[in-house]
Amino acid sequence: MGRYRFIGFLTDFGLAAESVGICKGVIKRINPEVEIIDISHGVPPFDVAAGALSLAGAVPYLPVSVVLAVVDPGVGSDRQALAVEVARGDVLVGPDNGLLLPAAAELGGIVRVHRLENEEYRLHPVSATFHARDVFAPAAAYLSLGIDLARLGPAVSAPDLVPAPWQDRWWEPPEEVRETRVMAKIIGFDQYGSARLDVRLPVRAPRPHPGGGGRVVTVRVEDGERAFRLPWVRTYSDAPVGEACLLVDSDGRLLIAVNQGSAREKLRLNRGTTLLLAVAPLSRG
Amino acid sequence: MGRYRFIGFLTDFGLAAESVGICKGVIKRINPEVEIIDISHGVPPFDVAAGALSLAGAVPYLPVSVVLAVVDPGVGSDRQALAVEVARGDVLVGPDNGLLLPAAAELGGIVRVHRLENEEYRLHPVSATFHARDVFAPAAAYLSLGIDLARLGPAVSAPDLVPAPWQDRWWEPPEEVRETRVMAKIIGFDQYGSARLDVRLPVRAPRPHPGGGGRVVTVRVEDGERAFRLPWVRTYSDAPVGEACLLVDSDGRLLIAVNQGSAREKLRLNRGTTLLLAVAPLSRG
Amino acid sequence: MGRYRFIGFLTDFGLAAESVGICKGVIKRINPEVEIIDISHGVPPFDVAAGALSLAGAVPYLPVSVVLAVVDPGVGSDRQALAVEVARGDVLVGPDNGLLLPAAAELGGIVRVHRLENEEYRLHPVSATFHARDVFAPAAAYLSLGIDLARLGPAVSAPDLVPAPWQDRWWEPPEEVRETRVMAKIIGFDQYGSARLDVRLPVRAPRPHPGGGGRVVTVRVEDGERAFRLPWVRTYSDAPVGEACLLVDSDGRLLIAVNQGSAREKLRLNRGTTLLLAVAPLSRG
């Protein structure tokens, strides 16, 4: 598959300890030429869904790369370790817990998957607690040298993988003359506390931002006991400072945000909550 | 202007999310050769003054670079996006909100300024919420390839820019035989909670540290109701652990600090507060 | 000694401010070719023991490098600045406060030590508060260019250095048929709040993980008033979520952890506390 110049790198290790640095050392000892692009190491610990969301949001903007992603609450158990080749030409390396799948979908879908089982491409002895160092980082480094996936271990068929933590749903922007409704689930939060929903609009469509014309959205929380009305805006600063709003983020994803504040706190939102959004007709007032 | 080997990079994005990684990916797709030096991504969110202070403190120590700086509460509004060429040869890229100006002053002052308006040097579609990715990072990457500023958009004259959030005042060290007074404003805090004042001493002067000889400083807080006495010391550890002191930091800036503690918390200081410092004559004890 | 391709870099500066970026700029101005590998900048401020633990844990996994490590509560005082050559060929640069010594031991021990006193290899004027920028980073950069240690300043003999903050004790895995006891001290915590003890097992031994067979460990806290029973497990997920356990970490070090939680909080552990571990015979139940 040829050599890769870059390894994208995402973990939930944080930067307080030396774990990320150790993995970089392991990579550089195997391939001193490769350049590591940190995607994020601030995924909330053990939070596979949040990691999958960060990864899927970032990989389309990276050069074609090996991508090393480790959010791995099952380290040392019998979960599998994977290398996933995708249509764009990248190879994603990480645990078989759904973490890699939304990113693979963003990159054109899975071409083939192999398990990381070949002892030649591991650090020995393999510890029970730090597979990022002993299994995943070495595999990523060898892949960046041009080693083919197939040498790392047996093929796995994609349907046998642990499924993605959520599935994006694509939604065409509603016509502006009548009310439309859409169900959406909160799949995570960004660093400002804005809620990311599982509903996306095609951003490359000619009219990607149906808001900004004064539409009001009524959001009903699934338990039925709470509802709030938000303006659908084009950007944060269209809402007053401290006020909540709905917008389409830079990936086409619906986002509930607070201008210069945290929607998570202000609206007491939780991941996994289902919302019913009722978008009012465009006000002509 | 020739190619640049380095892009310095400062934001308020934090490292919890993938935004910084996305911008790096965008840069590397345009110029895989350029090397990114992270200045800081820990600027308090939306805090232009704090970002300007970090940036101005760091750029003199960087090689001549393109510098990408994004602290941008007005993203998506009508604020301008800029590329600022400075006397040392660097080009600073960021929003027109004062963020870049103290750094430009540190690097010898502004030579010319252009707006980032040329659609060729942006990512499309340009989102309303993530100009770091769609406007600023691509501009920085193209500049590092040697594209001239003038190709990015129309010239702006420096006096038309949004002004800097503060203006440093230079102060000659007082004679040691009599009391001297100086007004100072708290313009920010460092990571330990030390207060940075807007008064600077010429560090390259032969006698840069007038303290250390036992001078005592009385600090009166602008509201007139609080005052405290501090020793003027040469370095943190000249004060007892947990005690407050005044010192000249490594950029010549007056700093109110607590040895191994936080002056912000201990003295309940806020940014923007004006202080009156009365420096007592050198004690001959 | 030849040129070094890499500089490993560890500090307690955090990433909130620009200090780390400034040091990188200083290095790149002296040696634009060298590549910096961040080990960690999240050492708790002024905590030499925690920094030494991170450093010693990381350096074996780095390529042979110059290693720049700054956790320096005594900056500006009369503590010495050092360059330490070790048997593997690395050079460690940092303050003489014990920070470098556990890492030196991991890399085969000290070969020679020189003080950083030569004014040619410093930034001028040398500030009283930021020796990382003015003394340590320039020394590391010049060393990476192939400057010999001996040019930086006079030799120091290893016994004259400030000693390491702790001394690892090596422990052979106990036989499984009878109770064994071992004293251990908590020398620090990892990012998840797991307690790292000063007792290590030889990880490259054929049977590195004596746990996993159901052994129970009674841990008595030194004050004699608290004790708790833990299973000795092979990996975190062998314990129920939220439950404490003992395991051998990926460096062979004994670790008291909580699966997906913090042992520090759950068991109210402090650094420096001595524990008496009584390992019960392997249950045949």
PDB file of N, CA, C and O in Angstrom, chain A residues 5-6 15 35 37-43 54 57-58 60-63 88 191-192 196 203-204 234-237 247 249-251 260, chain B residues 12-13 15-22 24-26 28-29 32-34 45-46 73-77 123-125 127-130 133-134:
ATOM      1  N   ARG A   5       3.036   9.151   5.165  1.00  0.00           N
ATOM      2  CA  ARG A   5       3.839  10.209   5.758  1.00  0.00           C
ATOM      3  C   ARG A   5       3.332  10.610   7.143  1.00  0.00           C
ATOM      4  O   ARG A   5       4.084  11.150   7.951  1.00  0.00           O
ATOM      5  N   PHE A   6       2.025  10.386   7.390  1.00  0.00           N
ATOM      6  CA  PHE A   6       1.403  10.892   8.618  1.00  0.00           C
ATOM      7  C   PHE A   6       0.696   9.788   9.402  1.00  0.00           C
ATOM      8  O   PHE A   6       0.109   8.888   8.809  1.00  0.00           O
ATOM      9  N   LEU A  15      -3.444  14.671  28.651  1.00  0.00           N
ATOM     10  CA  LEU A  15      -2.048  15.066  28.525  1.00  0.00           C
ATOM     11  C   LEU A  15      -1.413  15.248  29.894  1.00  0.00           C
ATOM     12  O   LEU A  15      -0.307  15.745  30.021  1.00  0.00           O
ATOM     13  N   GLU A  35       5.360  11.472  10.606  1.00  0.00           N
ATOM     14  CA  GLU A  35       4.969  12.664  11.348  1.00  0.00           C
ATOM     15  C   GLU A  35       3.623  12.398  12.009  1.00  0.00           C
ATOM     16  O   GLU A  35       2.688  11.941  11.358  1.00  0.00           O
ATOM     17  N   ILE A  37       0.217  13.581  13.787  1.00  0.00           N
ATOM     18  CA  ILE A  37      -0.716  14.701  13.935  1.00  0.00           C
ATOM     19  C   ILE A  37      -1.668  14.354  15.072  1.00  0.00           C
ATOM     20  O   ILE A  37      -2.458  13.414  14.963  1.00  0.00           O
ATOM     21  N   ASP A  38      -1.571  15.094  16.171  1.00  0.00           N
ATOM     22  CA  ASP A  38      -2.481  14.842  17.287  1.00  0.00           C
ATOM     23  C   ASP A  38      -3.873  15.326  16.915  1.00  0.00           C
ATOM     24  O   ASP A  38      -4.069  16.508  16.619  1.00  0.00           O
ATOM     25  N   ILE A  39      -4.834  14.425  16.942  1.00  0.00           N
ATOM     26  CA  ILE A  39      -6.228  14.811  16.686  1.00  0.00           C
ATOM     27  C   ILE A  39      -6.842  15.303  17.983  1.00  0.00           C
ATOM     28  O   ILE A  39      -7.366  16.404  18.069  1.00  0.00           O
ATOM     29  N   SER A  40      -6.769  14.491  19.013  1.00  0.00           N
ATOM     30  CA  SER A  40      -7.173  14.898  20.355  1.00  0.00           C
ATOM     31  C   SER A  40      -6.746  13.802  21.311  1.00  0.00           C
ATOM     32  O   SER A  40      -6.750  12.624  20.954  1.00  0.00           O
ATOM     33  N   HIS A  41      -6.355  14.201  22.514  1.00  0.00           N
ATOM     34  CA  HIS A  41      -6.147  13.229  23.581  1.00  0.00           C
ATOM     35  C   HIS A  41      -7.059  13.546  24.752  1.00  0.00           C
ATOM     36  O   HIS A  41      -6.862  13.052  25.851  1.00  0.00           O
ATOM     37  N   GLY A  42      -8.073  14.361  24.484  1.00  0.00           N
ATOM     38  CA  GLY A  42      -8.973  14.811  25.532  1.00  0.00           C
ATOM     39  C   GLY A  42     -10.342  14.163  25.466  1.00  0.00           C
ATOM     40  O   GLY A  42     -11.295  14.681  26.045  1.00  0.00           O
ATOM     41  N   VAL A  43     -10.455  13.032  24.790  1.00  0.00           N
ATOM     42  CA  VAL A  43     -11.717  12.292  24.821  1.00  0.00           C
ATOM     43  C   VAL A  43     -12.008  11.930  26.281  1.00  0.00           C
ATOM     44  O   VAL A  43     -11.098  11.505  26.998  1.00  0.00           O
ATOM     45  N   SER A  54     -15.378  12.545  17.777  1.00  0.00           N
ATOM     46  CA  SER A  54     -14.202  13.381  17.495  1.00  0.00           C
ATOM     47  C   SER A  54     -13.456  12.871  16.268  1.00  0.00           C
ATOM     48  O   SER A  54     -13.059  13.642  15.397  1.00  0.00           O
ATOM     49  N   GLY A  57     -15.262  13.451  13.027  1.00  0.00           N
ATOM     50  CA  GLY A  57     -15.264  14.864  12.671  1.00  0.00           C
ATOM     51  C   GLY A  57     -13.933  15.332  12.120  1.00  0.00           C
ATOM     52  O   GLY A  57     -13.866  16.280  11.334  1.00  0.00           O
ATOM     53  N   ALA A  58     -12.857  14.663  12.522  1.00  0.00           N
ATOM     54  CA  ALA A  58     -11.521  15.151  12.158  1.00  0.00           C
ATOM     55  C   ALA A  58     -10.952  14.516  10.899  1.00  0.00           C
ATOM     56  O   ALA A  58     -10.317  15.195  10.091  1.00  0.00           O
ATOM     57  N   PRO A  60     -11.817  13.619   7.900  1.00  0.00           N
ATOM     58  CA  PRO A  60     -11.936  14.142   6.539  1.00  0.00           C
ATOM     59  C   PRO A  60     -10.969  15.291   6.260  1.00  0.00           C
ATOM     60  O   PRO A  60     -10.665  15.570   5.103  1.00  0.00           O
ATOM     61  N   TYR A  61     -10.487  15.956   7.297  1.00  0.00           N
ATOM     62  CA  TYR A  61      -9.613  17.117   7.114  1.00  0.00           C
ATOM     63  C   TYR A  61      -8.141  16.746   7.180  1.00  0.00           C
ATOM     64  O   TYR A  61      -7.282  17.593   6.950  1.00  0.00           O
ATOM     65  N   LEU A  62      -7.840  15.513   7.525  1.00  0.00           N
ATOM     66  CA  LEU A  62      -6.447  15.071   7.553  1.00  0.00           C
ATOM     67  C   LEU A  62      -6.005  14.631   6.167  1.00  0.00           C
ATOM     68  O   LEU A  62      -6.822  14.217   5.351  1.00  0.00           O
ATOM     69  N   PRO A  63      -4.696  14.693   5.908  1.00  0.00           N
ATOM     70  CA  PRO A  63      -4.203  14.031   4.699  1.00  0.00           C
ATOM     71  C   PRO A  63      -4.476  12.529   4.818  1.00  0.00           C
ATOM     72  O   PRO A  63      -4.751  12.032   5.915  1.00  0.00           O
ATOM     73  N   ARG A  88     -10.812   5.891   1.035  1.00  0.00           N
ATOM     74  CA  ARG A  88      -9.938   7.014   0.683  1.00  0.00           C
ATOM     75  C   ARG A  88      -8.472   6.612   0.658  1.00  0.00           C
ATOM     76  O   ARG A  88      -7.617   7.343   0.151  1.00  0.00           O
ATOM     77  N   GLN A 191     -16.368  20.971  23.114  1.00  0.00           N
ATOM     78  CA  GLN A 191     -15.641  21.468  24.279  1.00  0.00           C
ATOM     79  C   GLN A 191     -16.318  22.650  24.956  1.00  0.00           C
ATOM     80  O   GLN A 191     -15.972  22.999  26.076  1.00  0.00           O
ATOM     81  N   TYR A 192     -17.277  23.266  24.268  1.00  0.00           N
ATOM     82  CA  TYR A 192     -17.975  24.395  24.869  1.00  0.00           C
ATOM     83  C   TYR A 192     -19.285  23.962  25.525  1.00  0.00           C
ATOM     84  O   TYR A 192     -20.005  24.787  26.063  1.00  0.00           O
ATOM     85  N   ARG A 196     -24.290  17.899  20.328  1.00  0.00           N
ATOM     86  CA  ARG A 196     -24.244  17.431  18.948  1.00  0.00           C
ATOM     87  C   ARG A 196     -25.327  16.385  18.758  1.00  0.00           C
ATOM     88  O   ARG A 196     -25.391  15.408  19.506  1.00  0.00           O
ATOM     89  N   VAL A 203     -24.040  19.541   3.915  1.00  0.00           N
ATOM     90  CA  VAL A 203     -23.456  20.886   3.940  1.00  0.00           C
ATOM     91  C   VAL A 203     -23.090  21.403   2.575  1.00  0.00           C
ATOM     92  O   VAL A 203     -22.949  22.594   2.372  1.00  0.00           O
ATOM     93  N   ARG A 204     -22.856  20.498   1.645  1.00  0.00           N
ATOM     94  CA  ARG A 204     -22.445  20.975   0.331  1.00  0.00           C
ATOM     95  C   ARG A 204     -23.647  21.303  -0.561  1.00  0.00           C
ATOM     96  O   ARG A 204     -23.490  21.682  -1.703  1.00  0.00           O
ATOM     97  N   ARG A 234     -27.595  31.215  12.155  1.00  0.00           N
ATOM     98  CA  ARG A 234     -26.547  30.839  11.235  1.00  0.00           C
ATOM     99  C   ARG A 234     -25.224  30.628  11.979  1.00  0.00           C
ATOM    100  O   ARG A 234     -24.435  29.761  11.659  1.00  0.00           O
ATOM    101  N   THR A 235     -24.989  31.434  13.020  1.00  0.00           N
ATOM    102  CA  THR A 235     -23.756  31.309  13.794  1.00  0.00           C
ATOM    103  C   THR A 235     -24.018  31.758  15.225  1.00  0.00           C
ATOM    104  O   THR A 235     -25.015  32.427  15.509  1.00  0.00           O
ATOM    105  N   TYR A 236     -23.123  31.345  16.121  1.00  0.00           N
ATOM    106  CA  TYR A 236     -23.298  31.603  17.555  1.00  0.00           C
ATOM    107  C   TYR A 236     -23.706  33.035  17.847  1.00  0.00           C
ATOM    108  O   TYR A 236     -24.629  33.304  18.601  1.00  0.00           O
ATOM    109  N   SER A 237     -22.979  33.970  17.218  1.00  0.00           N
ATOM    110  CA  SER A 237     -23.152  35.364  17.614  1.00  0.00           C
ATOM    111  C   SER A 237     -24.454  35.961  17.084  1.00  0.00           C
ATOM    112  O   SER A 237     -24.761  37.115  17.363  1.00  0.00           O
ATOM    113  N   LEU A 247     -28.202  25.482  15.569  1.00  0.00           N
ATOM    114  CA  LEU A 247     -27.508  25.822  14.332  1.00  0.00           C
ATOM    115  C   LEU A 247     -26.976  24.563  13.671  1.00  0.00           C
ATOM    116  O   LEU A 247     -26.995  23.476  14.252  1.00  0.00           O
ATOM    117  N   ASP A 249     -23.747  22.864  12.382  1.00  0.00           N
ATOM    118  CA  ASP A 249     -22.321  23.092  12.620  1.00  0.00           C
ATOM    119  C   ASP A 249     -21.523  22.915  11.333  1.00  0.00           C
ATOM    120  O   ASP A 249     -22.086  22.696  10.251  1.00  0.00           O
ATOM    121  N   SER A 250     -20.217  23.022  11.448  1.00  0.00           N
ATOM    122  CA  SER A 250     -19.385  23.066  10.257  1.00  0.00           C
ATOM    123  C   SER A 250     -19.287  21.714   9.553  1.00  0.00           C
ATOM    124  O   SER A 250     -18.689  21.613   8.492  1.00  0.00           O
ATOM    125  N   ASP A 251     -19.881  20.663  10.136  1.00  0.00           N
ATOM    126  CA  ASP A 251     -19.982  19.376   9.441  1.00  0.00           C
ATOM    127  C   ASP A 251     -21.400  19.079   8.984  1.00  0.00           C
ATOM    128  O   ASP A 251     -21.702  17.952   8.596  1.00  0.00           O
ATOM    129  N   GLN A 260     -21.336  31.844  23.644  1.00  0.00           N
ATOM    130  CA  GLN A 260     -20.344  32.068  24.696  1.00  0.00           C
ATOM    131  C   GLN A 260     -20.747  31.412  26.023  1.00  0.00           C
ATOM    132  O   GLN A 260     -20.448  31.934  27.100  1.00  0.00           O
TER     133      GLN A 260
ATOM    134  N   ASP B  12      -7.865  29.393  21.403  1.00  0.00           N
ATOM    135  CA  ASP B  12      -8.579  29.171  22.666  1.00  0.00           C
ATOM    136  C   ASP B  12      -9.418  27.901  22.577  1.00  0.00           C
ATOM    137  O   ASP B  12     -10.391  27.760  23.308  1.00  0.00           O
ATOM    138  N   PHE B  13      -9.040  26.969  21.698  1.00  0.00           N
ATOM    139  CA  PHE B  13      -9.879  25.784  21.472  1.00  0.00           C
ATOM    140  C   PHE B  13      -9.720  24.744  22.574  1.00  0.00           C
ATOM    141  O   PHE B  13     -10.548  23.856  22.705  1.00  0.00           O
ATOM    142  N   LEU B  15      -7.522  21.502  24.300  1.00  0.00           N
ATOM    143  CA  LEU B  15      -7.110  20.253  23.673  1.00  0.00           C
ATOM    144  C   LEU B  15      -8.104  19.142  23.973  1.00  0.00           C
ATOM    145  O   LEU B  15      -7.864  17.979  23.697  1.00  0.00           O
ATOM    146  N   ALA B  16      -9.266  19.509  24.561  1.00  0.00           N
ATOM    147  CA  ALA B  16     -10.265  18.489  24.868  1.00  0.00           C
ATOM    148  C   ALA B  16     -10.936  17.985  23.594  1.00  0.00           C
ATOM    149  O   ALA B  16     -11.297  16.828  23.497  1.00  0.00           O
ATOM    150  N   ALA B  17     -11.089  18.845  22.609  1.00  0.00           N
ATOM    151  CA  ALA B  17     -11.781  18.444  21.387  1.00  0.00           C
ATOM    152  C   ALA B  17     -10.794  18.374  20.228  1.00  0.00           C
ATOM    153  O   ALA B  17      -9.593  18.556  20.399  1.00  0.00           O
ATOM    154  N   GLU B  18     -11.316  18.108  19.051  1.00  0.00           N
ATOM    155  CA  GLU B  18     -10.486  17.811  17.903  1.00  0.00           C
ATOM    156  C   GLU B  18     -10.233  19.029  17.020  1.00  0.00           C
ATOM    157  O   GLU B  18      -9.615  18.906  15.959  1.00  0.00           O
ATOM    158  N   SER B  19     -10.653  20.226  17.465  1.00  0.00           N
ATOM    159  CA  SER B  19     -10.556  21.399  16.589  1.00  0.00           C
ATOM    160  C   SER B  19      -9.119  21.706  16.193  1.00  0.00           C
ATOM    161  O   SER B  19      -8.845  22.040  15.038  1.00  0.00           O
ATOM    162  N   VAL B  20      -8.209  21.632  17.150  1.00  0.00           N
ATOM    163  CA  VAL B  20      -6.807  21.919  16.849  1.00  0.00           C
ATOM    164  C   VAL B  20      -6.269  20.897  15.852  1.00  0.00           C
ATOM    165  O   VAL B  20      -5.584  21.250  14.886  1.00  0.00           O
ATOM    166  N   GLY B  21      -6.611  19.641  16.061  1.00  0.00           N
ATOM    167  CA  GLY B  21      -6.167  18.593  15.148  1.00  0.00           C
ATOM    168  C   GLY B  21      -6.706  18.792  13.736  1.00  0.00           C
ATOM    169  O   GLY B  21      -6.007  18.549  12.750  1.00  0.00           O
ATOM    170  N   ILE B  22      -7.951  19.236  13.641  1.00  0.00           N
ATOM    171  CA  ILE B  22      -8.540  19.489  12.323  1.00  0.00           C
ATOM    172  C   ILE B  22      -7.760  20.584  11.599  1.00  0.00           C
ATOM    173  O   ILE B  22      -7.421  20.448  10.421  1.00  0.00           O
ATOM    174  N   LYS B  24      -4.701  21.426  12.001  1.00  0.00           N
ATOM    175  CA  LYS B  24      -3.399  20.895  11.593  1.00  0.00           C
ATOM    176  C   LYS B  24      -3.530  20.042  10.338  1.00  0.00           C
ATOM    177  O   LYS B  24      -2.680  20.091   9.446  1.00  0.00           O
ATOM    178  N   GLY B  25      -4.605  19.261  10.281  1.00  0.00           N
ATOM    179  CA  GLY B  25      -4.840  18.463   9.087  1.00  0.00           C
ATOM    180  C   GLY B  25      -5.012  19.342   7.855  1.00  0.00           C
ATOM    181  O   GLY B  25      -4.436  19.073   6.797  1.00  0.00           O
ATOM    182  N   VAL B  26      -5.785  20.410   8.012  1.00  0.00           N
ATOM    183  CA  VAL B  26      -6.007  21.335   6.891  1.00  0.00           C
ATOM    184  C   VAL B  26      -4.674  21.914   6.413  1.00  0.00           C
ATOM    185  O   VAL B  26      -4.400  21.987   5.209  1.00  0.00           O
ATOM    186  N   LYS B  28      -1.636  20.643   6.779  1.00  0.00           N
ATOM    187  CA  LYS B  28      -0.765  19.615   6.210  1.00  0.00           C
ATOM    188  C   LYS B  28      -1.226  19.161   4.835  1.00  0.00           C
ATOM    189  O   LYS B  28      -0.419  18.696   4.032  1.00  0.00           O
ATOM    190  N   ARG B  29      -2.530  19.255   4.582  1.00  0.00           N
ATOM    191  CA  ARG B  29      -3.007  18.898   3.243  1.00  0.00           C
ATOM    192  C   ARG B  29      -2.551  19.930   2.219  1.00  0.00           C
ATOM    193  O   ARG B  29      -2.361  19.603   1.052  1.00  0.00           O
ATOM    194  N   PRO B  32       2.431  19.932   3.195  1.00  0.00           N
ATOM    195  CA  PRO B  32       2.875  18.817   4.042  1.00  0.00           C
ATOM    196  C   PRO B  32       4.248  19.037   4.665  1.00  0.00           C
ATOM    197  O   PRO B  32       4.580  18.401   5.652  1.00  0.00           O
ATOM    198  N   GLU B  33       5.033  19.946   4.099  1.00  0.00           N
ATOM    199  CA  GLU B  33       6.401  20.152   4.577  1.00  0.00           C
ATOM    200  C   GLU B  33       6.471  21.044   5.811  1.00  0.00           C
ATOM    201  O   GLU B  33       7.453  21.023   6.541  1.00  0.00           O
ATOM    202  N   VAL B  34       5.464  21.892   6.004  1.00  0.00           N
ATOM    203  CA  VAL B  34       5.596  22.911   7.047  1.00  0.00           C
ATOM    204  C   VAL B  34       5.519  22.264   8.422  1.00  0.00           C
ATOM    205  O   VAL B  34       4.857  21.238   8.611  1.00  0.00           O
ATOM    206  N   PRO B  45     -11.402  30.608  26.864  1.00  0.00           N
ATOM    207  CA  PRO B  45     -12.287  30.773  25.709  1.00  0.00           C
ATOM    208  C   PRO B  45     -12.775  32.207  25.526  1.00  0.00           C
ATOM    209  O   PRO B  45     -13.210  32.844  26.484  1.00  0.00           O
ATOM    210  N   PHE B  46     -12.675  32.699  24.302  1.00  0.00           N
ATOM    211  CA  PHE B  46     -13.194  34.006  23.885  1.00  0.00           C
ATOM    212  C   PHE B  46     -12.420  35.178  24.491  1.00  0.00           C
ATOM    213  O   PHE B  46     -12.849  36.319  24.371  1.00  0.00           O
ATOM    214  N   PRO B  73     -14.321  35.436  19.262  1.00  0.00           N
ATOM    215  CA  PRO B  73     -15.730  35.414  19.675  1.00  0.00           C
ATOM    216  C   PRO B  73     -16.674  35.907  18.584  1.00  0.00           C
ATOM    217  O   PRO B  73     -17.848  35.573  18.600  1.00  0.00           O
ATOM    218  N   GLY B  74     -16.158  36.654  17.608  1.00  0.00           N
ATOM    219  CA  GLY B  74     -17.031  37.183  16.564  1.00  0.00           C
ATOM    220  C   GLY B  74     -17.083  36.338  15.310  1.00  0.00           C
ATOM    221  O   GLY B  74     -17.489  36.826  14.260  1.00  0.00           O
ATOM    222  N   VAL B  75     -16.692  35.044  15.401  1.00  0.00           N
ATOM    223  CA  VAL B  75     -16.680  34.204  14.198  1.00  0.00           C
ATOM    224  C   VAL B  75     -18.047  34.226  13.511  1.00  0.00           C
ATOM    225  O   VAL B  75     -19.082  34.123  14.158  1.00  0.00           O
ATOM    226  N   GLY B  76     -18.023  34.387  12.207  1.00  0.00           N
ATOM    227  CA  GLY B  76     -19.260  34.362  11.444  1.00  0.00           C
ATOM    228  C   GLY B  76     -19.954  35.710  11.368  1.00  0.00           C
ATOM    229  O   GLY B  76     -20.878  35.886  10.595  1.00  0.00           O
ATOM    230  N   SER B  77     -19.526  36.661  12.199  1.00  0.00           N
ATOM    231  CA  SER B  77     -20.081  38.015  12.094  1.00  0.00           C
ATOM    232  C   SER B  77     -19.302  38.767  11.014  1.00  0.00           C
ATOM    233  O   SER B  77     -18.606  38.172  10.208  1.00  0.00           O
ATOM    234  N   LEU B 123     -11.270  27.052   2.401  1.00  0.00           N
ATOM    235  CA  LEU B 123     -11.940  25.762   2.242  1.00  0.00           C
ATOM    236  C   LEU B 123     -13.408  26.027   1.939  1.00  0.00           C
ATOM    237  O   LEU B 123     -14.025  26.890   2.571  1.00  0.00           O
ATOM    238  N   HIS B 124     -13.990  25.261   1.030  1.00  0.00           N
ATOM    239  CA  HIS B 124     -15.381  25.493   0.656  1.00  0.00           C
ATOM    240  C   HIS B 124     -16.232  24.275   0.942  1.00  0.00           C
ATOM    241  O   HIS B 124     -15.773  23.160   0.768  1.00  0.00           O
ATOM    242  N   PRO B 125     -17.501  24.478   1.386  1.00  0.00           N
ATOM    243  CA  PRO B 125     -18.105  25.771   1.682  1.00  0.00           C
ATOM    244  C   PRO B 125     -17.553  26.335   2.994  1.00  0.00           C
ATOM    245  O   PRO B 125     -17.285  25.579   3.921  1.00  0.00           O
ATOM    246  N   SER B 127     -17.837  27.560   6.444  1.00  0.00           N
ATOM    247  CA  SER B 127     -18.874  27.459   7.469  1.00  0.00           C
ATOM    248  C   SER B 127     -19.026  28.796   8.174  1.00  0.00           C
ATOM    249  O   SER B 127     -18.177  29.683   8.066  1.00  0.00           O
ATOM    250  N   ALA B 128     -20.104  28.921   8.932  1.00  0.00           N
ATOM    251  CA  ALA B 128     -20.317  30.157   9.696  1.00  0.00           C
ATOM    252  C   ALA B 128     -19.647  30.088  11.059  1.00  0.00           C
ATOM    253  O   ALA B 128     -19.525  31.094  11.745  1.00  0.00           O
ATOM    254  N   THR B 129     -19.225  28.890  11.471  1.00  0.00           N
ATOM    255  CA  THR B 129     -18.799  28.727  12.859  1.00  0.00           C
ATOM    256  C   THR B 129     -17.353  28.288  13.023  1.00  0.00           C
ATOM    257  O   THR B 129     -16.864  28.231  14.149  1.00  0.00           O
ATOM    258  N   PHE B 130     -16.648  27.948  11.945  1.00  0.00           N
ATOM    259  CA  PHE B 130     -15.314  27.385  12.127  1.00  0.00           C
ATOM    260  C   PHE B 130     -14.362  27.991  11.085  1.00  0.00           C
ATOM    261  O   PHE B 130     -13.846  27.316  10.210  1.00  0.00           O
ATOM    262  N   ARG B 133     -10.725  26.686  10.633  1.00  0.00           N
ATOM    263  CA  ARG B 133     -10.555  25.599   9.673  1.00  0.00           C
ATOM    264  C   ARG B 133     -10.691  26.066   8.230  1.00  0.00           C
ATOM    265  O   ARG B 133      -9.914  25.655   7.364  1.00  0.00           O
ATOM    266  N   ASP B 134     -11.672  26.933   7.983  1.00  0.00           N
ATOM    267  CA  ASP B 134     -12.063  27.230   6.602  1.00  0.00           C
ATOM    268  C   ASP B 134     -11.365  28.460   6.031  1.00  0.00           C
ATOM    269  O   ASP B 134     -11.241  28.593   4.816  1.00  0.00           O
TER     270      ASP B 134
END
